[in-house]
Coordinates of C-alpha atoms in Angstrom, one line a residue:
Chain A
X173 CA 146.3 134.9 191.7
X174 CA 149.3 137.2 191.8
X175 CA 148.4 140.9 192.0
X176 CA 151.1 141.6 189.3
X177 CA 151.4 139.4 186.3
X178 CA 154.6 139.6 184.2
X179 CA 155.4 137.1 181.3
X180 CA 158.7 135.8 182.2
X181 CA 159.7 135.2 178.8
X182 CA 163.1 134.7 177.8
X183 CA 162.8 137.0 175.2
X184 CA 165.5 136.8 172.5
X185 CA 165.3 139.9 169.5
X186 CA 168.3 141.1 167.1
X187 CA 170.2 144.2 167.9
X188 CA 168.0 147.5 166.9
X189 CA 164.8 145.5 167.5
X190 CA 162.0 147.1 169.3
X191 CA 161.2 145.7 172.8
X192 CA 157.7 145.5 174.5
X193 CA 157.4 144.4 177.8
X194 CA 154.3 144.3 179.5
X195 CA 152.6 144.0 183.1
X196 CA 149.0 143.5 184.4
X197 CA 147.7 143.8 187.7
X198 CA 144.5 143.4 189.4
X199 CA 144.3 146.5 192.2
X200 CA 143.4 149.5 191.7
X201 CA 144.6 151.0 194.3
X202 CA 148.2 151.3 192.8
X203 CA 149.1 154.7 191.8
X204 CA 152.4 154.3 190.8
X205 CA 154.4 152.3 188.9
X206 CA 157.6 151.5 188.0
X207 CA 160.0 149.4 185.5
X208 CA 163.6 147.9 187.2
X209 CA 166.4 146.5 185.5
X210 CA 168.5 143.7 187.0
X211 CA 172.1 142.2 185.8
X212 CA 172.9 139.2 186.6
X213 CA 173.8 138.8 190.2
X214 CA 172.8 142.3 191.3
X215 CA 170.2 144.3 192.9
X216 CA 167.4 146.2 191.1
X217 CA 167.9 149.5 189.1
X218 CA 165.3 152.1 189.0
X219 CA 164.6 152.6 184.8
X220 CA 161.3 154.8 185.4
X221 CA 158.4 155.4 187.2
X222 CA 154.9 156.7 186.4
X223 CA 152.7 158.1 188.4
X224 CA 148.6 157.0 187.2
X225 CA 148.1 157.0 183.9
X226 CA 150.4 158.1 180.7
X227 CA 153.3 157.9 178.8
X228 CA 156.7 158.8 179.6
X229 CA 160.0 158.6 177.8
X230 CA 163.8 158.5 178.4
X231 CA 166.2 158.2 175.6
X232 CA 165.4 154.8 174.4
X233 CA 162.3 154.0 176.9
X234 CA 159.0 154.9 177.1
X235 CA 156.8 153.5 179.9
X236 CA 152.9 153.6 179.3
X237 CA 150.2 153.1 182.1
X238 CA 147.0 152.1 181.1
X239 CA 144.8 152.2 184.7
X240 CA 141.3 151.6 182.7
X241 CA 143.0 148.0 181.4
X242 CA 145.2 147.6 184.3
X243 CA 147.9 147.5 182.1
X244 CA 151.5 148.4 181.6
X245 CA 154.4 148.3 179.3
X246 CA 158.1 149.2 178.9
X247 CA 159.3 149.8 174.5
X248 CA 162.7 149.9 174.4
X249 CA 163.7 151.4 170.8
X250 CA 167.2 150.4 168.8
X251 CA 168.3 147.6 172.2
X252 CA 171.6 147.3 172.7
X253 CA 173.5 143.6 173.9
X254 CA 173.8 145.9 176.7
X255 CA 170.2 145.8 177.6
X256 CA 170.3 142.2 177.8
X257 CA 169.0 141.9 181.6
X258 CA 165.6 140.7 183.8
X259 CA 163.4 143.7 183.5
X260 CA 160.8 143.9 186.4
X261 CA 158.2 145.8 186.9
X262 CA 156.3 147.1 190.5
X263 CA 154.0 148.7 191.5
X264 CA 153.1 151.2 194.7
X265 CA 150.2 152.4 196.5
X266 CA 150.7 156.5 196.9
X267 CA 151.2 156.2 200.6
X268 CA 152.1 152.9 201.5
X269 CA 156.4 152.1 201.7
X270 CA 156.4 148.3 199.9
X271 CA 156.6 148.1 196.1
X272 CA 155.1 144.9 194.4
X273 CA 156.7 143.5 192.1
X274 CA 156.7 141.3 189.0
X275 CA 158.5 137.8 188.6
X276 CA 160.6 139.9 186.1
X277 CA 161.2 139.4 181.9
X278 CA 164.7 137.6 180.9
X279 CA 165.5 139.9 177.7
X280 CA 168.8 138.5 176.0
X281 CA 170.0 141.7 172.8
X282 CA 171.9 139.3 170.2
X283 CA 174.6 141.1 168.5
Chain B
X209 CA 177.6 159.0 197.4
X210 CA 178.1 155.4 198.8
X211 CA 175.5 153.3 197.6
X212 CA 173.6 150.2 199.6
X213 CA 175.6 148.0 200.7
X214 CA 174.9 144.0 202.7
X215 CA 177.3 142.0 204.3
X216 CA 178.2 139.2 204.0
X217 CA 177.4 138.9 199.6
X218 CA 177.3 134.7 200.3
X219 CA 176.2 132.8 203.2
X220 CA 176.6 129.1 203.2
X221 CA 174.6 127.7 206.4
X222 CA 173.0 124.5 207.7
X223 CA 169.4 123.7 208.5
X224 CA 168.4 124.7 211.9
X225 CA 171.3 127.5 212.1
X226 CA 170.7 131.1 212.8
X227 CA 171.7 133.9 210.4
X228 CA 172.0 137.7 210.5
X229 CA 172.2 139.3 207.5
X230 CA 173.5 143.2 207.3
X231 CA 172.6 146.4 205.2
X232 CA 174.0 149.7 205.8
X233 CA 171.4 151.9 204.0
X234 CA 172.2 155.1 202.0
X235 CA 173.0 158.1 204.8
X236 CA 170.0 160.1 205.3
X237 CA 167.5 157.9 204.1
X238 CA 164.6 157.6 206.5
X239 CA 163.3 154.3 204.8
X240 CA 164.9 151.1 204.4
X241 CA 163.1 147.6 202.6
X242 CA 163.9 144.0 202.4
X243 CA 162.3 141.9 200.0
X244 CA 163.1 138.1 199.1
X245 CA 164.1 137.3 195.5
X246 CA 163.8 133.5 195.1
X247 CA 165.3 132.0 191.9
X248 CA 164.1 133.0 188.6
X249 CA 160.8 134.8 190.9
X250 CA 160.4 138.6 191.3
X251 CA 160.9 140.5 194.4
X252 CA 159.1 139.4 197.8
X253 CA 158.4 141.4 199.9
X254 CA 159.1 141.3 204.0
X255 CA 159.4 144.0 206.1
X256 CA 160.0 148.1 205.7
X257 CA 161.1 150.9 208.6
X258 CA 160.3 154.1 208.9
X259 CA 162.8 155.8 210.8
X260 CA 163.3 152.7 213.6
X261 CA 159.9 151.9 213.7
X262 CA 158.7 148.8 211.7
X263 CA 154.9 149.9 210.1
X264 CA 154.8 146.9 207.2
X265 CA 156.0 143.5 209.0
X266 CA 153.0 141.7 206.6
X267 CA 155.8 139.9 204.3
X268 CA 157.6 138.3 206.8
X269 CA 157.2 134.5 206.2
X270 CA 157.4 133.0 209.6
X271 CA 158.5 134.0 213.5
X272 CA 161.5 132.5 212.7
X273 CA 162.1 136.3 210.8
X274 CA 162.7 139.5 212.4
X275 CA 164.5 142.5 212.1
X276 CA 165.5 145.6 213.5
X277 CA 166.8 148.5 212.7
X278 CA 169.1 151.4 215.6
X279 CA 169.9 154.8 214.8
X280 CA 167.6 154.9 211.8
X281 CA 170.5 153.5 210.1
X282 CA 172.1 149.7 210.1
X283 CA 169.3 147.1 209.7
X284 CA 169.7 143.4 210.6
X285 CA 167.5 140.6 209.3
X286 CA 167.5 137.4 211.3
X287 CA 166.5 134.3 210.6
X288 CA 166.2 131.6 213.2
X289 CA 166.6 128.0 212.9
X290 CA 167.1 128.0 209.3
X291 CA 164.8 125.7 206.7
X292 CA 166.2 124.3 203.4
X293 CA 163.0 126.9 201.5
X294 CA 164.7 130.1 203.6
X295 CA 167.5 129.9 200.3
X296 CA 167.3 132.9 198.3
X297 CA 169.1 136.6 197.8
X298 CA 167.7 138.7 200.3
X299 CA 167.5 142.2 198.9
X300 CA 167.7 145.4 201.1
X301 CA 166.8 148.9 199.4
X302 CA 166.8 152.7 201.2
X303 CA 164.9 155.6 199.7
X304 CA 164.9 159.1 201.4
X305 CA 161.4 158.6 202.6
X306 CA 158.7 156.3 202.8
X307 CA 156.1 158.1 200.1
X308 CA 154.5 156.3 196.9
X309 CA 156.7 157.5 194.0
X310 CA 160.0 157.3 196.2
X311 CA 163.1 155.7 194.6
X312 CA 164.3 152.8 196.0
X313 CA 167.9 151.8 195.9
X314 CA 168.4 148.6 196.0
X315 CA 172.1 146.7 197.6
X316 CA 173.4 143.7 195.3
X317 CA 171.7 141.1 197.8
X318 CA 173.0 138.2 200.1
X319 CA 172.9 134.6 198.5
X320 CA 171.9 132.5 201.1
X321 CA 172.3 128.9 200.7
X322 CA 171.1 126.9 203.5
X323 CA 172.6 123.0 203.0

């Protein structure tokens, strides 16, 4: 078993939909975590990072960490075509370099 | 500022040849990453430095991998004696150090193809 789950979707929704992305994981070690966007044939993108539990919001996004249900999520509010992209998330221990990641969500914003 | 950058952006190679693949890391940044991104999976990781030193080699697949880094700057992954499963990007990322909560900036990968 993966320590980070992440439904791969696609996911297709209308322009102006809400978006929910979600991740689970099994250790509780983690501390932080983080949500990445990637376009099409280039690197990851830092979106927002979290550190235990909470919310936390950017414009558009708001990133929620659930540690109790191992459980996090990414709402994206009014998506754009523009936010059509694979949306990863990771994970980190507080000391340790590596991230883990997510096999990433496919999220396609129809005009 | 200049961002990540990898050289070459596409290798095409054949089983059994050796590659070296490049990144030049943001100046300054102490840490420097390479994961694996494997089509339509998520990031894998392999290695991280801290300065020149290697802490985290746990992700490297095989001892057909290594990689060094000089000058706590350039970074070179090698792979030896290529396999057919070795094709993949391979994704380098810097941050300014190696704490939790660090952003990692990520290059736009090497595709390598290996025929």
């Amino acid at each position: 078993q993966k320590e980070v789950e992440q439904d791969p979707g696609p996911l297709s929704v209308p322009e102006g939909a809400i978006v929910s992305l979600n991740c689970t994981y099994s250790n509780s070690a983690f501390q932080y975590f983080m949500w990445y966007r990637q376009y099409s044939r280039k690197g990851p993108e830092l979106l927002m990072y979290t550190y235990s539990s909470g919310n936390k919001e950017d414009g558009r996004f708001t990133a929620q960490v659930d540690k109790s249900s191992k459980y996090i999520s990414l709402f994206i509010r009014d998506s754009q075509p523009s936010d059509s992209a694979t949306y990863l998330c990771a994970m980190t221990y507080t000391n340790a370099g590596k991230s883990t990641f997510g096999d990433g969500t496919t999220l396609t914003v129809k005009p | 500022g200049a961002g990540v950058s990898q050289s070459p952006s596409n290798k095409v190679t054949e089983k059994g040849k050796d590659v070296e693949l490049r990144c030049d890391p943001i100046s300054g940044h102490t840490a420097l990453y390479w994961y694996r991104q494997s089509l339509g999976q998520g990031l894998e990781f392999l290695i991280y430095f801290q300065g020149n030193s290697a802490p985290d080699k746990s992700g490297l697949p095989s001892d057909r991998f290594s990689a060094e880094r000089t000058g706590g700057s350039v970074s070179t992954l090698t792979i030896q004696r290529t396999q057919q499963e070795d094709s993949a990007v391979y994704l380098c990322a810097s941050s300014l150090t190696s704490s939790g909560g660090q952003t990692q900036y990520f290059g736009p990968g090497t595709r390598l193809l290996v025929l």
